[in-house]
mmCIF file with all atom_site columns, N, CA and C in Angstrom:
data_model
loop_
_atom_site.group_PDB
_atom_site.id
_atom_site.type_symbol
_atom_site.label_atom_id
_atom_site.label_alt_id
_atom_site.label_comp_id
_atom_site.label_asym_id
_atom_site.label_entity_id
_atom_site.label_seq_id
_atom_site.pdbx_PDB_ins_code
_atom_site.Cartn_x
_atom_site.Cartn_y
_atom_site.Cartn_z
_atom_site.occupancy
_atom_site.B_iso_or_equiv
_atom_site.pdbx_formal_charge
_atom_site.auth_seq_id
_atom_site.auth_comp_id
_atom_site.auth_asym_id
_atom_site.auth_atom_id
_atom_site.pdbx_PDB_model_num
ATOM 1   N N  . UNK L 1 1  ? 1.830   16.927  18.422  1.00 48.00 ? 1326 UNK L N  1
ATOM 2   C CA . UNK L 1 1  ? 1.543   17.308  17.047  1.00 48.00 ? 1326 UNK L CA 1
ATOM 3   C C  . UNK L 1 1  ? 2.431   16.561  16.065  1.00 48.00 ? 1326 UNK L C  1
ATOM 4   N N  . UNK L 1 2  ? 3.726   16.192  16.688  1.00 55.00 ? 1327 UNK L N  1
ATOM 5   C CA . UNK L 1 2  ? 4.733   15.564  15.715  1.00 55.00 ? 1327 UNK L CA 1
ATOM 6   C C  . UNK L 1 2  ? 4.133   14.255  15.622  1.00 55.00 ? 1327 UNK L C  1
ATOM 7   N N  . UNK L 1 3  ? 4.062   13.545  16.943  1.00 60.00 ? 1328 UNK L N  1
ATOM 8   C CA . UNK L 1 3  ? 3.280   12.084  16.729  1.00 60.00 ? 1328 UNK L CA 1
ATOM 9   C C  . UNK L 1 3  ? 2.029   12.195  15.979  1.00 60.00 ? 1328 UNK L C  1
ATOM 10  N N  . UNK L 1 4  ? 1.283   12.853  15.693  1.00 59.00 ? 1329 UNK L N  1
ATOM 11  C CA . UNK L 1 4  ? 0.241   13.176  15.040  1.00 59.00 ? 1329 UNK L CA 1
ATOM 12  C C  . UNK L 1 4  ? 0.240   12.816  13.649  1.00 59.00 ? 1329 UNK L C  1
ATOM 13  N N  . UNK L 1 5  ? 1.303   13.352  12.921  1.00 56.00 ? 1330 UNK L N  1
ATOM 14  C CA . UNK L 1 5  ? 1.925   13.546  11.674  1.00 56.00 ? 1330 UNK L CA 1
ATOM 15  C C  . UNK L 1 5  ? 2.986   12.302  11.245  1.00 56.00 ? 1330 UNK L C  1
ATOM 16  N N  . UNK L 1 6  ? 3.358   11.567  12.619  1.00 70.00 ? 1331 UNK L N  1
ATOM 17  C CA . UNK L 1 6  ? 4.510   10.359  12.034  1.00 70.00 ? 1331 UNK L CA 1
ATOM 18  C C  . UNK L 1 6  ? 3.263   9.211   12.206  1.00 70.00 ? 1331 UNK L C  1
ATOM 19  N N  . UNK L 1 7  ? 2.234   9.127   12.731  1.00 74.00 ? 1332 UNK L N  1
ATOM 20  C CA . UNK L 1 7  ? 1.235   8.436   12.586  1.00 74.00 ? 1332 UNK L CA 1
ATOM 21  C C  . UNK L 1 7  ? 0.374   8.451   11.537  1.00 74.00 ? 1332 UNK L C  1
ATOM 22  N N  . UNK L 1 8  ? 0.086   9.526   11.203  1.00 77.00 ? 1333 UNK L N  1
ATOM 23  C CA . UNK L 1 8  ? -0.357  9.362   9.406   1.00 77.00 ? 1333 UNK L CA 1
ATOM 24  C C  . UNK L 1 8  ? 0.812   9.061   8.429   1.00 77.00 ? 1333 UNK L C  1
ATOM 25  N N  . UNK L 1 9  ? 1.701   9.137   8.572   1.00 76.00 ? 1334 UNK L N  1
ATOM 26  C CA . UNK L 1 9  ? 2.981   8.827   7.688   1.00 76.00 ? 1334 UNK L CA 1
ATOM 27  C C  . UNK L 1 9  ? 2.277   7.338   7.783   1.00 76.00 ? 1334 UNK L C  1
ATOM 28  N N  . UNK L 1 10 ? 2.657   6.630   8.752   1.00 78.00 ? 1335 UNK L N  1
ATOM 29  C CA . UNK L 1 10 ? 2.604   5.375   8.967   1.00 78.00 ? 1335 UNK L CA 1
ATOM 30  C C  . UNK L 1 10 ? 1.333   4.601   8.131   1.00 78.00 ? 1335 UNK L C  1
ATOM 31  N N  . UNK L 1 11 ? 0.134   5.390   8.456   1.00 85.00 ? 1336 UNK L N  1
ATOM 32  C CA . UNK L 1 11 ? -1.091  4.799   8.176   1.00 85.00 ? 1336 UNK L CA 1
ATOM 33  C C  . UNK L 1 11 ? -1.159  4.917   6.609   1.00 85.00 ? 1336 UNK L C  1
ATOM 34  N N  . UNK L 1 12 ? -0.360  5.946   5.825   1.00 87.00 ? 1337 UNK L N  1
ATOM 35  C CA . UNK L 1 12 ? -0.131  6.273   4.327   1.00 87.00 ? 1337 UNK L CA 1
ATOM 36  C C  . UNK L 1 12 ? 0.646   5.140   3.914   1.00 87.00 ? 1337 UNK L C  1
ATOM 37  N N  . UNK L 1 13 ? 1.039   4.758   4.804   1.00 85.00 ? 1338 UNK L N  1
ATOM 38  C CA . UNK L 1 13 ? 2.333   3.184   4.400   1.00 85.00 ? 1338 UNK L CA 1
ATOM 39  C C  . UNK L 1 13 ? 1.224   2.102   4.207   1.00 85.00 ? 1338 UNK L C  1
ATOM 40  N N  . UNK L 1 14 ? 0.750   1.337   5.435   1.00 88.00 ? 1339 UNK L N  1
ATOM 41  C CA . UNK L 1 14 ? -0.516  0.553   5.658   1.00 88.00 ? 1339 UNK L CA 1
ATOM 42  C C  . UNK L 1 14 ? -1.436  1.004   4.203   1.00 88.00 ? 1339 UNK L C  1
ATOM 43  N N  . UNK L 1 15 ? -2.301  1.775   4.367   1.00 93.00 ? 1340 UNK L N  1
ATOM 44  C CA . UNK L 1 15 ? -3.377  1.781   3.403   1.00 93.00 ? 1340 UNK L CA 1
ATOM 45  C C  . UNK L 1 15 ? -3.124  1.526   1.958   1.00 93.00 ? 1340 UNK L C  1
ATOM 46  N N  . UNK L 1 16 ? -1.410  2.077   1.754   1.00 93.00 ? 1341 UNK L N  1
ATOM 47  C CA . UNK L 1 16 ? -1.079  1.882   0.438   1.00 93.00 ? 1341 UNK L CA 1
ATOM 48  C C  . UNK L 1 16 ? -0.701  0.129   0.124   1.00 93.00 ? 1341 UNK L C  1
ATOM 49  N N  . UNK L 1 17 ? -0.406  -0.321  1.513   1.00 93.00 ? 1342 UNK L N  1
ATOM 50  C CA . UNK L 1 17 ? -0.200  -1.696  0.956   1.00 93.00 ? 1342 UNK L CA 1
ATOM 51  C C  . UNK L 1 17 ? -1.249  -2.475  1.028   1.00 93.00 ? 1342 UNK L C  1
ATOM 52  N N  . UNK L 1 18 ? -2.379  -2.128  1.445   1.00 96.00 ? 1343 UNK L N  1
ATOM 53  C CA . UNK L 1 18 ? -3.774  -2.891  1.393   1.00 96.00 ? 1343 UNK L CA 1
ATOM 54  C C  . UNK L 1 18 ? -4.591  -2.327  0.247   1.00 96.00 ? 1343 UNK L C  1
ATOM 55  N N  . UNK L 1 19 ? -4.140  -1.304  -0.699  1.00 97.00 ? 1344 UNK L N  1
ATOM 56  C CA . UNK L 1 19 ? -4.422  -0.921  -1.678  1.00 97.00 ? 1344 UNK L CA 1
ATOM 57  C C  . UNK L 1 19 ? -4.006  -1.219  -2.895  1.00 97.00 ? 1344 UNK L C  1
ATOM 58  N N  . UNK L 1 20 ? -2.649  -1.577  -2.606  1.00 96.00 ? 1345 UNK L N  1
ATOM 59  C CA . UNK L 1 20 ? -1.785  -2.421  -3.764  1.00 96.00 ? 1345 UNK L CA 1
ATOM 60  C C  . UNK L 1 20 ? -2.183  -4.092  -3.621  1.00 96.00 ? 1345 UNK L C  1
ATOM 61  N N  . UNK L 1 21 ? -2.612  -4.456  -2.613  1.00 97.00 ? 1346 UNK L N  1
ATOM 62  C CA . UNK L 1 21 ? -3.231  -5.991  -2.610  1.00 97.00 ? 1346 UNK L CA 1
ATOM 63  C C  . UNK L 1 21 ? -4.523  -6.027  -3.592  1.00 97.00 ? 1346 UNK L C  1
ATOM 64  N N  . UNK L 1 22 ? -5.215  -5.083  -2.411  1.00 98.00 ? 1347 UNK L N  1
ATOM 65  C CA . UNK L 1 22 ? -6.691  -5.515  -3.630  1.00 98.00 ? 1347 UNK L CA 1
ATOM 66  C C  . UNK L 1 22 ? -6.565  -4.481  -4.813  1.00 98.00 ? 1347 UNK L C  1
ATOM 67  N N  . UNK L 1 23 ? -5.999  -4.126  -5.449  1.00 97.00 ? 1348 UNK L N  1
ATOM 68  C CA . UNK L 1 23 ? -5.355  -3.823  -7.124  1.00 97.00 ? 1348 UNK L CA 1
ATOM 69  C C  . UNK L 1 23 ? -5.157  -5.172  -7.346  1.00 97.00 ? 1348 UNK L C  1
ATOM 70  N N  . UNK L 1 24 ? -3.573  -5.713  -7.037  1.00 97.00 ? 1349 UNK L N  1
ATOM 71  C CA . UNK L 1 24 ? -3.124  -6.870  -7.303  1.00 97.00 ? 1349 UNK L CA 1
ATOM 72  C C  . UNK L 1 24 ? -4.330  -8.058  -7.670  1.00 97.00 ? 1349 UNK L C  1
ATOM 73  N N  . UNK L 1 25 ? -5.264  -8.170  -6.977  1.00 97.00 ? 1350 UNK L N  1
ATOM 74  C CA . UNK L 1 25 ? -6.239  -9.210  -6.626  1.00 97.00 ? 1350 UNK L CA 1
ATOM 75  C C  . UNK L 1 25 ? -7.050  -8.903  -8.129  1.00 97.00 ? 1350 UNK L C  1
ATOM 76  N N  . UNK L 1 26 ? -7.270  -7.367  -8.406  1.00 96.00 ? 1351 UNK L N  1
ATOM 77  C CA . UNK L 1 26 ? -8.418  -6.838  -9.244  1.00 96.00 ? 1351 UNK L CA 1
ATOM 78  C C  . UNK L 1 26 ? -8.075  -7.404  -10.460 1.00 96.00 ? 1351 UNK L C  1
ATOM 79  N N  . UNK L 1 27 ? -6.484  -7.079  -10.403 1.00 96.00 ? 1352 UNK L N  1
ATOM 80  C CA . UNK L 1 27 ? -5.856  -7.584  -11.601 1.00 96.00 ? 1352 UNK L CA 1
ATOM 81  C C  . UNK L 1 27 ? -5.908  -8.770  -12.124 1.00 96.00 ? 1352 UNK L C  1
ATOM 82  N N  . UNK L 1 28 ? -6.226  -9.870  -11.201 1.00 97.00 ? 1353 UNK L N  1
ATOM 83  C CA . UNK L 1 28 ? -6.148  -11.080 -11.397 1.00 97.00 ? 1353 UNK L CA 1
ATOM 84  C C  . UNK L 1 28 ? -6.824  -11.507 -11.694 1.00 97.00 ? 1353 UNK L C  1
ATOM 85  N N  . UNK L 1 29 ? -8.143  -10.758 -11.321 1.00 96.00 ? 1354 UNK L N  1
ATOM 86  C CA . UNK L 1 29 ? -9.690  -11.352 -12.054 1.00 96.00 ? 1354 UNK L CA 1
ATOM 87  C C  . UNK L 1 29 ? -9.674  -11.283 -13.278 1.00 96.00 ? 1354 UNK L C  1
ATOM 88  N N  . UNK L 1 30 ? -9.390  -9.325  -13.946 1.00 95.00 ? 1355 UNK L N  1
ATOM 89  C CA . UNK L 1 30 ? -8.916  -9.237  -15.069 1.00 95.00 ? 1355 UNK L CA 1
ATOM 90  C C  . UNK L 1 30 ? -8.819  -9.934  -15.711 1.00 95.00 ? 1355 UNK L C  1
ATOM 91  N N  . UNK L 1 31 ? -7.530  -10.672 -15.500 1.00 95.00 ? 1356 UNK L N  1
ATOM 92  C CA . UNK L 1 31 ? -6.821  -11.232 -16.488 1.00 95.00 ? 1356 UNK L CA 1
ATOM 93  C C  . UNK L 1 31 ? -7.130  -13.376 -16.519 1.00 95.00 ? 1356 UNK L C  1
ATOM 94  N N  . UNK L 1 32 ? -7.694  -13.164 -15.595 1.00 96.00 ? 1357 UNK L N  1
ATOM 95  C CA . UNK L 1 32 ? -7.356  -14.839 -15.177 1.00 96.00 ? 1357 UNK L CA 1
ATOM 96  C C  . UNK L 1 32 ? -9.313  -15.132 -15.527 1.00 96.00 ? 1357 UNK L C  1
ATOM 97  N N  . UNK L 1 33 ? -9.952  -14.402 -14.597 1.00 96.00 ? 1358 UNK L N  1
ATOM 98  C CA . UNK L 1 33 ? -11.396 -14.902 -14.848 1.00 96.00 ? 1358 UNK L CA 1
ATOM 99  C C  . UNK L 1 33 ? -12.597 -13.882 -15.835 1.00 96.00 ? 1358 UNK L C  1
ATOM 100 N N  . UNK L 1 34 ? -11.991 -12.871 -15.881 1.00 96.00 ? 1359 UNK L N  1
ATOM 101 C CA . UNK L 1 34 ? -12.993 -11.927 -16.834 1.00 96.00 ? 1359 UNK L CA 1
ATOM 102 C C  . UNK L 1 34 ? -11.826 -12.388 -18.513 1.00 96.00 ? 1359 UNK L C  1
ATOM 103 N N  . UNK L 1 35 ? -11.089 -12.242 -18.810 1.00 96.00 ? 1360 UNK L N  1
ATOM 104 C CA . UNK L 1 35 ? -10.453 -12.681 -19.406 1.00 96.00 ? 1360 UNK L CA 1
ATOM 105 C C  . UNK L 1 35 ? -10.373 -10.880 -20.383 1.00 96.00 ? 1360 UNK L C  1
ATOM 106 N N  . UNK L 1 36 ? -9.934  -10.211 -20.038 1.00 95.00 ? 1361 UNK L N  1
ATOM 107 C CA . UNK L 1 36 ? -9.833  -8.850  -20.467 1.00 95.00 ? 1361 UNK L CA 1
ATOM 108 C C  . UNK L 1 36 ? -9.122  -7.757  -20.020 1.00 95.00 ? 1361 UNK L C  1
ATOM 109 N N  . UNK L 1 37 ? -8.565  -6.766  -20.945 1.00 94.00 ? 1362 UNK L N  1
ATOM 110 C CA . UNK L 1 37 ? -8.209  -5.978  -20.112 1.00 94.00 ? 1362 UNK L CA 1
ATOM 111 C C  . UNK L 1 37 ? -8.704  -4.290  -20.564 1.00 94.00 ? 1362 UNK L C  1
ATOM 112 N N  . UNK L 1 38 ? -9.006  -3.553  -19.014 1.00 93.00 ? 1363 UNK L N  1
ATOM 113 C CA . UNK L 1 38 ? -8.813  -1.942  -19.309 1.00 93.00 ? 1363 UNK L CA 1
ATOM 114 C C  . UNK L 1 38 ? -7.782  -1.301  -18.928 1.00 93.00 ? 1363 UNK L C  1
ATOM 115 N N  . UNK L 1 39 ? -7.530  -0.502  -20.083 1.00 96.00 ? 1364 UNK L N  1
ATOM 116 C CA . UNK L 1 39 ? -6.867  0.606   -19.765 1.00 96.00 ? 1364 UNK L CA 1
ATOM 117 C C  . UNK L 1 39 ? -6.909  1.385   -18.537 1.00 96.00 ? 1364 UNK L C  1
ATOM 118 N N  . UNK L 1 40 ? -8.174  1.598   -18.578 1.00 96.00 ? 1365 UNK L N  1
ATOM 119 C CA . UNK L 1 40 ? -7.917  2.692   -16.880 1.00 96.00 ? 1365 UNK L CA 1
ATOM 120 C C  . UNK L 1 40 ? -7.657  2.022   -15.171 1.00 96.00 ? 1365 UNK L C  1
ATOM 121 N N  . UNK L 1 41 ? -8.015  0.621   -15.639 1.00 95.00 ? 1366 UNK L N  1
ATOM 122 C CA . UNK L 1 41 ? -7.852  -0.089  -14.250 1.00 95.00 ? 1366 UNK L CA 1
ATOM 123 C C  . UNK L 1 41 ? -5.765  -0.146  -14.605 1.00 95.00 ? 1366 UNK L C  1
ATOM 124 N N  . UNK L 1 42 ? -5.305  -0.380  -15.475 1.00 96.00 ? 1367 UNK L N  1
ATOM 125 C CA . UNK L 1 42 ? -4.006  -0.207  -15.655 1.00 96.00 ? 1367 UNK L CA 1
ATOM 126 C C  . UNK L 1 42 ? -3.177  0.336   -15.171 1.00 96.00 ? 1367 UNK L C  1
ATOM 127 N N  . UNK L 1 43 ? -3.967  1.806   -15.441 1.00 97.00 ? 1368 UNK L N  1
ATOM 128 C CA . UNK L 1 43 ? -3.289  2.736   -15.060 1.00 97.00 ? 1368 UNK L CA 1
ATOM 129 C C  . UNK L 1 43 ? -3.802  3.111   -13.323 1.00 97.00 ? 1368 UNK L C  1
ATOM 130 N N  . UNK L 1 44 ? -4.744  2.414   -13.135 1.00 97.00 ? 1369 UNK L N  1
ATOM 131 C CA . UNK L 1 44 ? -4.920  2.500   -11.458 1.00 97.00 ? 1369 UNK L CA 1
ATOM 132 C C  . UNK L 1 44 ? -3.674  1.654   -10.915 1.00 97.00 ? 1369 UNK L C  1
ATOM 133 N N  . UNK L 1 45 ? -3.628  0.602   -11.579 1.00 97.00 ? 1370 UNK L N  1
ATOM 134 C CA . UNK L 1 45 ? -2.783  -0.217  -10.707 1.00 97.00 ? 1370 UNK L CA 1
ATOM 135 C C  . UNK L 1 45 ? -1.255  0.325   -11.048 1.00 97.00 ? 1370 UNK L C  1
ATOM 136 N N  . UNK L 1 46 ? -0.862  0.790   -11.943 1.00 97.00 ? 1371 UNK L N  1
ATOM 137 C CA . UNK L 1 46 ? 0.241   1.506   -12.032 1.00 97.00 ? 1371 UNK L CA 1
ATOM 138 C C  . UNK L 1 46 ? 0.492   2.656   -11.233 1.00 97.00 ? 1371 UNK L C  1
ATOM 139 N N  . UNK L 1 47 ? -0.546  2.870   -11.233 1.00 97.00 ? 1372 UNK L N  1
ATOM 140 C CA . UNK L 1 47 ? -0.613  4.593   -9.797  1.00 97.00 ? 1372 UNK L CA 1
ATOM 141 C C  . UNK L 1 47 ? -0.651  3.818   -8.412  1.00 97.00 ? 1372 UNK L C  1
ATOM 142 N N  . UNK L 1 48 ? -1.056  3.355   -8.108  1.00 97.00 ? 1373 UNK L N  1
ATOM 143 C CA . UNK L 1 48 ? -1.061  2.215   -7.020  1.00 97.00 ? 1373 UNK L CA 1
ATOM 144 C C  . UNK L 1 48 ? 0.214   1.801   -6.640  1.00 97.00 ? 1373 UNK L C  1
ATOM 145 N N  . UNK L 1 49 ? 0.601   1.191   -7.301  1.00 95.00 ? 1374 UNK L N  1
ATOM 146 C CA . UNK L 1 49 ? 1.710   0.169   -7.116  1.00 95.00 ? 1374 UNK L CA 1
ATOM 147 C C  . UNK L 1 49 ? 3.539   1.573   -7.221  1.00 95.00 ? 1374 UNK L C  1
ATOM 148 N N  . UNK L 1 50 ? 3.042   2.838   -7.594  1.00 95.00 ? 1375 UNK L N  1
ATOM 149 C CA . UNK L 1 50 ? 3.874   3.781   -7.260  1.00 95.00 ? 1375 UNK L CA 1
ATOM 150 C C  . UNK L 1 50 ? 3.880   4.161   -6.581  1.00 95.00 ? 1375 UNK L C  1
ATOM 151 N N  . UNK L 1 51 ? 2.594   4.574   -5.549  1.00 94.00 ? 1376 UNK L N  1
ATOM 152 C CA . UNK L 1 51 ? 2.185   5.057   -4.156  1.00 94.00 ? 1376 UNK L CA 1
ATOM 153 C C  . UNK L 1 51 ? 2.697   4.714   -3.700  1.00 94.00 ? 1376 UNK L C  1
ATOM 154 N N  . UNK L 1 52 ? 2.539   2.844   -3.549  1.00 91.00 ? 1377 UNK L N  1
ATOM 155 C CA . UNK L 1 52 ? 3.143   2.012   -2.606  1.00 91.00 ? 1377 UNK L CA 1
ATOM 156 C C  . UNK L 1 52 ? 4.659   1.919   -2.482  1.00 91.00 ? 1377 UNK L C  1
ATOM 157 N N  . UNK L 1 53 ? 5.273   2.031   -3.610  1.00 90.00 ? 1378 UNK L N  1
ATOM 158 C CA . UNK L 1 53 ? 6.737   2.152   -4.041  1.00 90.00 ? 1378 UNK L CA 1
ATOM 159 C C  . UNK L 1 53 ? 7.530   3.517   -3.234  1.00 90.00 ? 1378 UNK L C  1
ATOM 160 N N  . UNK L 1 54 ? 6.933   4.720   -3.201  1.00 90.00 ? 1379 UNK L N  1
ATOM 161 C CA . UNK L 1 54 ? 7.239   5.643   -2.663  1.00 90.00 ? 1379 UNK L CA 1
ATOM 162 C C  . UNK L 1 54 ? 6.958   6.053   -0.956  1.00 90.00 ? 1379 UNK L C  1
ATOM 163 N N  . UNK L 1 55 ? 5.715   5.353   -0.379  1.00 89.00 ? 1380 UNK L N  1
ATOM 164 C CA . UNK L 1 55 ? 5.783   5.757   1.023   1.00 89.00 ? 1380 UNK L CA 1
ATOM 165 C C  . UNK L 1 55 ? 6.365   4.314   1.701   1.00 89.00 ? 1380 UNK L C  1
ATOM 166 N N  . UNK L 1 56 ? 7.023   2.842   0.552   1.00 86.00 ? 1381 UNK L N  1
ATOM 167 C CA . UNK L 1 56 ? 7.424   2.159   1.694   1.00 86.00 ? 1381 UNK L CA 1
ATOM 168 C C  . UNK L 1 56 ? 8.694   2.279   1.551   1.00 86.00 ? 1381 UNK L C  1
ATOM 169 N N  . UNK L 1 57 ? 9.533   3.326   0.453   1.00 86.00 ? 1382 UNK L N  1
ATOM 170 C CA . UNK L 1 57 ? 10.498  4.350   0.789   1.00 86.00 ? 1382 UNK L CA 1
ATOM 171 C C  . UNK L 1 57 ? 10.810  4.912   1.917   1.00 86.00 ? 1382 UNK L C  1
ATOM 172 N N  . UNK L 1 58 ? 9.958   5.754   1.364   1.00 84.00 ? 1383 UNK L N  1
ATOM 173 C CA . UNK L 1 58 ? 10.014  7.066   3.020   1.00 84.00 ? 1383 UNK L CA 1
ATOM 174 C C  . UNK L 1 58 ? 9.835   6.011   4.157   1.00 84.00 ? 1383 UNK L C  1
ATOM 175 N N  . UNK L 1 59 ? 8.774   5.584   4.600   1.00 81.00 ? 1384 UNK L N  1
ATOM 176 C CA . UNK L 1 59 ? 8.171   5.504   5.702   1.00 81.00 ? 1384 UNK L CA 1
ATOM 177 C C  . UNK L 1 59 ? 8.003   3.757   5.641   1.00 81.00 ? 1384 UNK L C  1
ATOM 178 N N  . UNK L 1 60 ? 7.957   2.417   5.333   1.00 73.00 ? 1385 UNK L N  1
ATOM 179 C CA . UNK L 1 60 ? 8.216   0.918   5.415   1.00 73.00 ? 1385 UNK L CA 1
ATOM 180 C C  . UNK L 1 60 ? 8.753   0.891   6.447   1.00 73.00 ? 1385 UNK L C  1
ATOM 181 N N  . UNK L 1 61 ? 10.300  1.365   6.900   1.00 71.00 ? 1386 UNK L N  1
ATOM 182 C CA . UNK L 1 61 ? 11.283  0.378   7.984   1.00 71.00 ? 1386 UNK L CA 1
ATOM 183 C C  . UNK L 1 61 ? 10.588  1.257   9.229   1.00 71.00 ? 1386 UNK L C  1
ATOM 184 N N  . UNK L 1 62 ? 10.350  2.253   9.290   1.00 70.00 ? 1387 UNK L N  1
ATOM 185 C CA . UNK L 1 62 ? 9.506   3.218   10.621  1.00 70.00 ? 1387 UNK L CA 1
ATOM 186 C C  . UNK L 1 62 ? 8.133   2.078   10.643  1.00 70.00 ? 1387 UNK L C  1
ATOM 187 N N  . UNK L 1 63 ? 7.254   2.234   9.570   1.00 64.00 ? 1388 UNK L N  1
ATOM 188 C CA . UNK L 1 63 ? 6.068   1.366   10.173  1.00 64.00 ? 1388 UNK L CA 1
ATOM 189 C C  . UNK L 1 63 ? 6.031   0.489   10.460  1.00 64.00 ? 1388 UNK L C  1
ATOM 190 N N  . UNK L 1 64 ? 7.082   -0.082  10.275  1.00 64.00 ? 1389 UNK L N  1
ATOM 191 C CA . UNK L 1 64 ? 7.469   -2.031  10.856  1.00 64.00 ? 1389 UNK L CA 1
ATOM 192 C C  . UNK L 1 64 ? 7.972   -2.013  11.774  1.00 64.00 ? 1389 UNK L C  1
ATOM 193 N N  . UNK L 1 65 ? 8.604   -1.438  12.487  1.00 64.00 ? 1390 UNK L N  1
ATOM 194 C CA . UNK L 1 65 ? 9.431   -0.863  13.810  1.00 64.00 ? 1390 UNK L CA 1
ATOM 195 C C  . UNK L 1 65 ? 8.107   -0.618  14.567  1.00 64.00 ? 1390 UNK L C  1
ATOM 196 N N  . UNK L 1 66 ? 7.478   0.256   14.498  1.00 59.00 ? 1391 UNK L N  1
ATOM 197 C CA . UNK L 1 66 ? 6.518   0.816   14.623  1.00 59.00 ? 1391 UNK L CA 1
ATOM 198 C C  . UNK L 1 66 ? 5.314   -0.398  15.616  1.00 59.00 ? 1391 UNK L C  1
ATOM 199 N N  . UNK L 1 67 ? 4.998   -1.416  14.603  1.00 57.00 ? 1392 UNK L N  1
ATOM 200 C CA . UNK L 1 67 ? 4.050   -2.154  15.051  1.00 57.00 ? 1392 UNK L CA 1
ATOM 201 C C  . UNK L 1 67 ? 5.290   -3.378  15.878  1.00 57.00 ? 1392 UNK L C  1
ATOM 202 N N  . UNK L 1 68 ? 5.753   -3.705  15.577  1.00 60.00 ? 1393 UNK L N  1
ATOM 203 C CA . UNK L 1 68 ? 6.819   -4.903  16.049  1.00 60.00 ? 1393 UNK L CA 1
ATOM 204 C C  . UNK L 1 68 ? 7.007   -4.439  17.578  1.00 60.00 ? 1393 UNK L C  1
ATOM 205 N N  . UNK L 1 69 ? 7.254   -2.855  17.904  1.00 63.00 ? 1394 UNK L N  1
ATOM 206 C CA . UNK L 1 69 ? 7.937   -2.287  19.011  1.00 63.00 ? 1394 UNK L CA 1
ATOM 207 C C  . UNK L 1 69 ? 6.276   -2.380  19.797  1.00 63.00 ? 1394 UNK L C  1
ATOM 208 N N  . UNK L 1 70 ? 5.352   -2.539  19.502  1.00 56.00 ? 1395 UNK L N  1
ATOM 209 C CA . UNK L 1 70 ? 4.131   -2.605  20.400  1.00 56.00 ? 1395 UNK L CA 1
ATOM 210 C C  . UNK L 1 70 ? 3.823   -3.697  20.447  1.00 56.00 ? 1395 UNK L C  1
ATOM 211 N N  . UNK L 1 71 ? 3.755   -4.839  19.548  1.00 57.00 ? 1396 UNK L N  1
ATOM 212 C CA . UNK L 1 71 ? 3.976   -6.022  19.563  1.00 57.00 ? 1396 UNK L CA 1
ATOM 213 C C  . UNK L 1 71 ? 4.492   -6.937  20.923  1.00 57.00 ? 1396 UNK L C  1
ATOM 214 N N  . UNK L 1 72 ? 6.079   -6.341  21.240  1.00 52.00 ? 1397 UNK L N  1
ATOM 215 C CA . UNK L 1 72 ? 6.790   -6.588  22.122  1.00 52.00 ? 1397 UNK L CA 1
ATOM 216 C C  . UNK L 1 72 ? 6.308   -6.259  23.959  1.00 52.00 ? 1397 UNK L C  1
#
């Protein structure tokens, strides 16, 4: 049950950083090929990019351990 729970920790790490990419990416269209900006995609990527800030806090050096140690 504990592995259960340090495995979604983990996967909350992962998803947030493949979530902060394609933000990052969204952003770029934004600004580089639509040539505009919204407010609410803003504030997605600001909520985003805090997610990511906070579970690769907690949980980053565990999920890299994590895959590296199966790796091996």
């Amino acid at each position: 049950s504990t592995k259960k729970i340090k495995y979604h920790s983990y996967l909350l790490f992962y998803f947030s950083l493949i979530a902060l990419i394609f933000v990052l990416y969204l952003t770029y269209i934004e600004l580089f090929v639509i040539n505009a900006i919204c407010i609410v995609c803003v504030l997605i990527a600001l909520t985003t990019l805090s997610i990511f800030i906070l579970t690769a806090k907690l949980y980053g050096k565990q999920s890299i351990k994590l895959i590296t140690n199966h790796i091996e």
